[in-house]
Tab-separated table of C-alpha atoms in Angstrom:
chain	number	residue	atom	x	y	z
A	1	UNK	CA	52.148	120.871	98.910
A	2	UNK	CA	49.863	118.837	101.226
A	3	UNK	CA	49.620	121.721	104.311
A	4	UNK	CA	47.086	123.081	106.015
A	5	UNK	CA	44.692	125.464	103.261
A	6	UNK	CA	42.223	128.065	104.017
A	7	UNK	CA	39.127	129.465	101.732
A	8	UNK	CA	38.900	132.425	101.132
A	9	UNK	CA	42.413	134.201	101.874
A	10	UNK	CA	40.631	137.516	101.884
A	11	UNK	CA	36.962	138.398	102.651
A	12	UNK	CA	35.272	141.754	102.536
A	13	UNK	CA	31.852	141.522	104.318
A	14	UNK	CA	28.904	144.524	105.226
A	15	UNK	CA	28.001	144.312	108.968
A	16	UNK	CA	24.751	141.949	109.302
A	17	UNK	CA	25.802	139.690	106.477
A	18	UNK	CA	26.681	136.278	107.468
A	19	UNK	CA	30.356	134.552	106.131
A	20	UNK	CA	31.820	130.903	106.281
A	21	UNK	CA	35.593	130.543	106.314
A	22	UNK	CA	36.436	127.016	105.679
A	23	UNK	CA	40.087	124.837	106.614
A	24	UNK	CA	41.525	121.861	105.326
A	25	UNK	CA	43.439	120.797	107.180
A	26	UNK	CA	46.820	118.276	106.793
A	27	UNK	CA	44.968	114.729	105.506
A	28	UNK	CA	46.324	112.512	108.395
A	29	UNK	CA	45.902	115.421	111.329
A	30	UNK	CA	43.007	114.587	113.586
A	31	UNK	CA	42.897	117.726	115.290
A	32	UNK	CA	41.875	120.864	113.790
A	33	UNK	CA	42.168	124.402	115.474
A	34	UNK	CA	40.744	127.698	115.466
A	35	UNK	CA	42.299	130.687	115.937
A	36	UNK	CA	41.150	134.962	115.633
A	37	UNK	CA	44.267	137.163	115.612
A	38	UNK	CA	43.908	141.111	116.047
A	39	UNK	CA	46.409	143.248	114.404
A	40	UNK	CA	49.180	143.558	116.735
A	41	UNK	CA	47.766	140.584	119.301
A	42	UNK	CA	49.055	137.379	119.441
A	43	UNK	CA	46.390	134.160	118.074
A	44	UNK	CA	43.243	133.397	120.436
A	45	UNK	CA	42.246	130.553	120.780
A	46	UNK	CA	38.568	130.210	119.584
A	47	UNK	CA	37.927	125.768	119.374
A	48	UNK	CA	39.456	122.676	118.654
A	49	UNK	CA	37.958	120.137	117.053
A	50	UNK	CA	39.391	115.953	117.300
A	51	UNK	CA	38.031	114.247	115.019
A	52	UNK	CA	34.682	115.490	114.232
A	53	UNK	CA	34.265	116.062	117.761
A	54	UNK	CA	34.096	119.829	119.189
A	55	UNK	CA	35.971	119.473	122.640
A	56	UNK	CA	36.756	123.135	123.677
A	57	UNK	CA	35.213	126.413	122.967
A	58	UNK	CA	36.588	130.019	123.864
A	59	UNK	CA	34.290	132.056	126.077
A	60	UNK	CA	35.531	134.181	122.743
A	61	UNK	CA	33.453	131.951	120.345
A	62	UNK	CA	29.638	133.763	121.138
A	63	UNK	CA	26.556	132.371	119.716
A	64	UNK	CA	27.363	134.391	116.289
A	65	UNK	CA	30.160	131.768	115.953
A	66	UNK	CA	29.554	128.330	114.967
A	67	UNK	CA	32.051	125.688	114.243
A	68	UNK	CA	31.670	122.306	112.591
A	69	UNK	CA	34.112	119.576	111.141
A	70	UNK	CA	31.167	117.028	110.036
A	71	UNK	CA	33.140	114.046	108.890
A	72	UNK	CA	36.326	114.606	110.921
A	73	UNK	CA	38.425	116.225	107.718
A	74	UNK	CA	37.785	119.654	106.777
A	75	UNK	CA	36.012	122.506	108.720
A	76	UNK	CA	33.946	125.551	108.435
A	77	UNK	CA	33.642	128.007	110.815
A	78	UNK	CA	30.612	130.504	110.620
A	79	UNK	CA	29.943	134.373	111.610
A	80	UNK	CA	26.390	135.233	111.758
A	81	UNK	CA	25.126	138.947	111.826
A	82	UNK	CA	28.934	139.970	111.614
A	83	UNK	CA	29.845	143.412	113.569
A	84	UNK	CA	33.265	145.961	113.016
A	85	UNK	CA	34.775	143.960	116.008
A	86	UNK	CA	34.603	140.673	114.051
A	87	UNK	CA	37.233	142.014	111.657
A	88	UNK	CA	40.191	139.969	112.383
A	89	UNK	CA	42.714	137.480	110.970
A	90	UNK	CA	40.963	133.717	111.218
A	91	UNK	CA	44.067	131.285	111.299
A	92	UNK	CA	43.363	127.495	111.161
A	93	UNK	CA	45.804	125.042	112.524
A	94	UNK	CA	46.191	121.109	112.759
A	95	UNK	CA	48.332	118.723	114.646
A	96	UNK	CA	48.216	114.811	114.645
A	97	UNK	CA	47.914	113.697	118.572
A	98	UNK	CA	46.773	114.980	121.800
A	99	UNK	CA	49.994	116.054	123.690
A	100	UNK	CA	51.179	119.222	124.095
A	101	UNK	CA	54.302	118.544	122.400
A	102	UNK	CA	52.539	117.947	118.583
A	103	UNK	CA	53.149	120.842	116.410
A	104	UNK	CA	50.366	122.868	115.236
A	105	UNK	CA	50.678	123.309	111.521
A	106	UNK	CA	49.121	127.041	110.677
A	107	UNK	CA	47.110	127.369	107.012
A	108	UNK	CA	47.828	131.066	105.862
A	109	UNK	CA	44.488	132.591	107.466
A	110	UNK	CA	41.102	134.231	106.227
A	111	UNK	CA	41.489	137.939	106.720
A	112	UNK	CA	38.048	139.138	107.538
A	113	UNK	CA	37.230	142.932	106.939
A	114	UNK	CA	33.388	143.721	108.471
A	115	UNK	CA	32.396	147.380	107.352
B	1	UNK	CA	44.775	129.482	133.323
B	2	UNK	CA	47.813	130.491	131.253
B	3	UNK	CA	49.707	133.807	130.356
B	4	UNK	CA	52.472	134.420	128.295
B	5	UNK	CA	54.204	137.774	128.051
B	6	UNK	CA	56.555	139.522	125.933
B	7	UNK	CA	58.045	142.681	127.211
B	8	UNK	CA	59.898	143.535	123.770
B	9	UNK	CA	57.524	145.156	121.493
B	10	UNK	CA	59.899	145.777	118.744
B	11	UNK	CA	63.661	144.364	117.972
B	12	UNK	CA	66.501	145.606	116.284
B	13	UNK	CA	69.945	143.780	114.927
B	14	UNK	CA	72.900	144.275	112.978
B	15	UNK	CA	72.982	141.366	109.733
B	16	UNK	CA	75.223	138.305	110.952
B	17	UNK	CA	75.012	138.750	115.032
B	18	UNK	CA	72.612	137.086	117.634
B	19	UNK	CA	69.716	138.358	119.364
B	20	UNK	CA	67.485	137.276	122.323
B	21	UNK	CA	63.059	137.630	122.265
B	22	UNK	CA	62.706	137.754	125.348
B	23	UNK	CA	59.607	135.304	127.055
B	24	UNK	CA	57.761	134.706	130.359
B	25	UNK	CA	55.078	132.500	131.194
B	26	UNK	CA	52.477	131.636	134.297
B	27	UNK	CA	51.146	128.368	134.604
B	28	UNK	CA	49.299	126.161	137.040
B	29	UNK	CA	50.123	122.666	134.441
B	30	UNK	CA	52.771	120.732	135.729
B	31	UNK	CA	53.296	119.203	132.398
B	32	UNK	CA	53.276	121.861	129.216
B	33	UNK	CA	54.765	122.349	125.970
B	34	UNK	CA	56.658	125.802	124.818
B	35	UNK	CA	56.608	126.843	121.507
B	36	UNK	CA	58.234	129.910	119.141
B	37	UNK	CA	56.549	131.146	115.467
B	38	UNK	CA	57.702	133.244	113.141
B	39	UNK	CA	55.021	135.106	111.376
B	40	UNK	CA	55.795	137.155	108.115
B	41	UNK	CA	54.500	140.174	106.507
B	42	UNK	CA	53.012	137.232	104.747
B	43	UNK	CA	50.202	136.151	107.512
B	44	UNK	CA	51.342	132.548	107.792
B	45	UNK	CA	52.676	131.518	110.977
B	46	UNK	CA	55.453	129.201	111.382
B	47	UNK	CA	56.839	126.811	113.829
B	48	UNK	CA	60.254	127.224	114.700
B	49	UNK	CA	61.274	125.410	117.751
B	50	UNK	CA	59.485	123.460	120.349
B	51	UNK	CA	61.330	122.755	124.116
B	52	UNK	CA	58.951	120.418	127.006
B	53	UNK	CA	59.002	121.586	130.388
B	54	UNK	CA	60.563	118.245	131.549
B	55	UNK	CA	63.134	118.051	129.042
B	56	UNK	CA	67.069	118.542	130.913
B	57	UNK	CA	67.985	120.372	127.743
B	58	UNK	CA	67.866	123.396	126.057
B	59	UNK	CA	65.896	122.695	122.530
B	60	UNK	CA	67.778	123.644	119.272
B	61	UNK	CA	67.104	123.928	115.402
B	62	UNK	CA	69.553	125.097	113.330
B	63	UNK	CA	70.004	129.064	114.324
B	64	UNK	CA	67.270	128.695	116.758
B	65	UNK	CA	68.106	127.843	120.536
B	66	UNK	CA	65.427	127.898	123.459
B	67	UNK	CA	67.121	129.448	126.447
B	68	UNK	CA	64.566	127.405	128.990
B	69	UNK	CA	64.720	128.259	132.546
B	70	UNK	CA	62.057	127.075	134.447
B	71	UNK	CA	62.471	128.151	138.010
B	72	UNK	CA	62.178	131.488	136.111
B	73	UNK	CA	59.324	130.956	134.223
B	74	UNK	CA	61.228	132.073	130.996
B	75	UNK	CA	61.623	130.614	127.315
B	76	UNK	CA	63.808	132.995	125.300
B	77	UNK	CA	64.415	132.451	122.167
B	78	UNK	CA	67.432	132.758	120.612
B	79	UNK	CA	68.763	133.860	117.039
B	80	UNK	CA	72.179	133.519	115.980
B	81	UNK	CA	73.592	134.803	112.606
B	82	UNK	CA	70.626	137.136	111.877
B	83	UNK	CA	69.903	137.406	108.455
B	84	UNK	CA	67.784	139.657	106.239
B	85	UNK	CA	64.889	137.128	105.931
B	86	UNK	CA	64.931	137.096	110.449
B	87	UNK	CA	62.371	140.080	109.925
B	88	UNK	CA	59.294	139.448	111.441
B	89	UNK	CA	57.017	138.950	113.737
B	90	UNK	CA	57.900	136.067	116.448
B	91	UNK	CA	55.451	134.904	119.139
B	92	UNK	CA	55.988	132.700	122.350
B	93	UNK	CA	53.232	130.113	122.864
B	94	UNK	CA	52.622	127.761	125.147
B	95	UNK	CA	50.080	124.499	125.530
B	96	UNK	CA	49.508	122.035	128.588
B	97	UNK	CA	49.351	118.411	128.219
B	98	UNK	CA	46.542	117.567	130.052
B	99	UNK	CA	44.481	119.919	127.789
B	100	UNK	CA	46.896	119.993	124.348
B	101	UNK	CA	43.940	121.719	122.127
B	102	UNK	CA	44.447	125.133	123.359
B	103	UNK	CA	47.621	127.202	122.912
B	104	UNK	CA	48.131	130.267	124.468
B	105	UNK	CA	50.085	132.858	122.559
B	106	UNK	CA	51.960	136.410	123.871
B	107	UNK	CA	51.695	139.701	121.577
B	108	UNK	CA	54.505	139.206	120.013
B	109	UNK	CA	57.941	140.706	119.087
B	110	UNK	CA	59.048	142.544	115.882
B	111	UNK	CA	62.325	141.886	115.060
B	112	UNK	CA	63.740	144.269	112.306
B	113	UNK	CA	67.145	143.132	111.189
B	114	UNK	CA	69.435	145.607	109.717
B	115	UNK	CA	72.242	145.380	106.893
């Protein structure tokens, strides 16, 4: 199965550690998507990367959150000092062109739990 | 900016009949995309139909129809022919084409079909 994978599925982190979630996204997609989901919220959006370029960040993504696709293929996205409120689903997603009518394909998601 | 709201926070449905998710949306875009997913206990979300806010006709895939009225601002999603495996979470989404990176999701619906 070529989809969209996510490392680690689960991660269990104290509050002031740092973590790195990383996405692979689908080989020929050149657009790679972050996402946080709350329990019981629908996905925010946090960036999009095309390419290796970073076009967008979410008012959402502070300066804790850093996100970096360095040769335009997989991506790692990186909580510094995590708090309780960073506890969240982290859903990665890819599509192959710039219109709003590609599909996003969704990897299963890094379920962060900050205690 | 975009919104997207669903009123329904929770579903129910006989095995083997149809059943509306409701969905509203506020946009300034002339030109947008309106997606469903279907997200499992499991965490993964998947894409289940996809309608463009020019297109004349209502989108369909298999037992999923988009009931697209845009004068109303709506995208309702129908099921027909629920089946066991319908149970889940569903969210309405929506993502401009001039700016196709970001997609803005509702809360959600949980549909619980029943035997």
């Amino acid at each position: 199965d070529t989809g969209v994978s996510q490392d680690p599925r689960h991660k269990i982190t104290k509050r002031g550690q740092n973590v790195t979630f990383r996405c692979d996204p689908i080989s020929e997609h050149n657009r790679l998507y972050w996402y946080r989901q709350t329990l019981g919220q629908g996905p925010e959006f946090l960036t999009y990367f095309q390419n290796e370029a970073q076009l967008e960040k979410s008012r959402l993504l502070s300066d804790r959150f850093s996100a970096e696709r360095p040769k335009g293929s997989f991506s790692t996205l990186e909580i510094q000092r995590t708090e309780q409120g960073d506890s969240a689903m982290y859903l990665c997603a890819s599509s192959t062109g710039q219109g709003g009518w590609h599909e996003q394909y969704f990897g299963p998601g890094t379920r962060l739990t900050v205690t | 900016a975009q919104k997207i709201t669903q009123t329904q926070p929770g579903m129910f449905v006989q095995e083997k009949e149809a059943v509306t998710l409701d969905c509203t949306y506020d946009t300034s875009d002339p030109s947008y995309g309106l997606f469903w997913y279907k997200q499992p206990s499991s965490g993964e979300m998947i894409f289940l139909i996809y309608q463009g806010s020019y297109d004349q006709q209502n989108a369909t895939e298999g037992r999923y129809s988009l009931n697209f009225q845009k004068a109303r601002k709506s995208a309702n999603l129908v099921i027909s022919a629920s089946q066991l495996g319908d149970s889940a979470m569903y969210f309405c989404a929506m993502r401009p084409n001039t700016n196709a990176g970001k997609s803005t999701f509702g809360d959600g619906t949980t549909l619980t079909v029943k035997p």
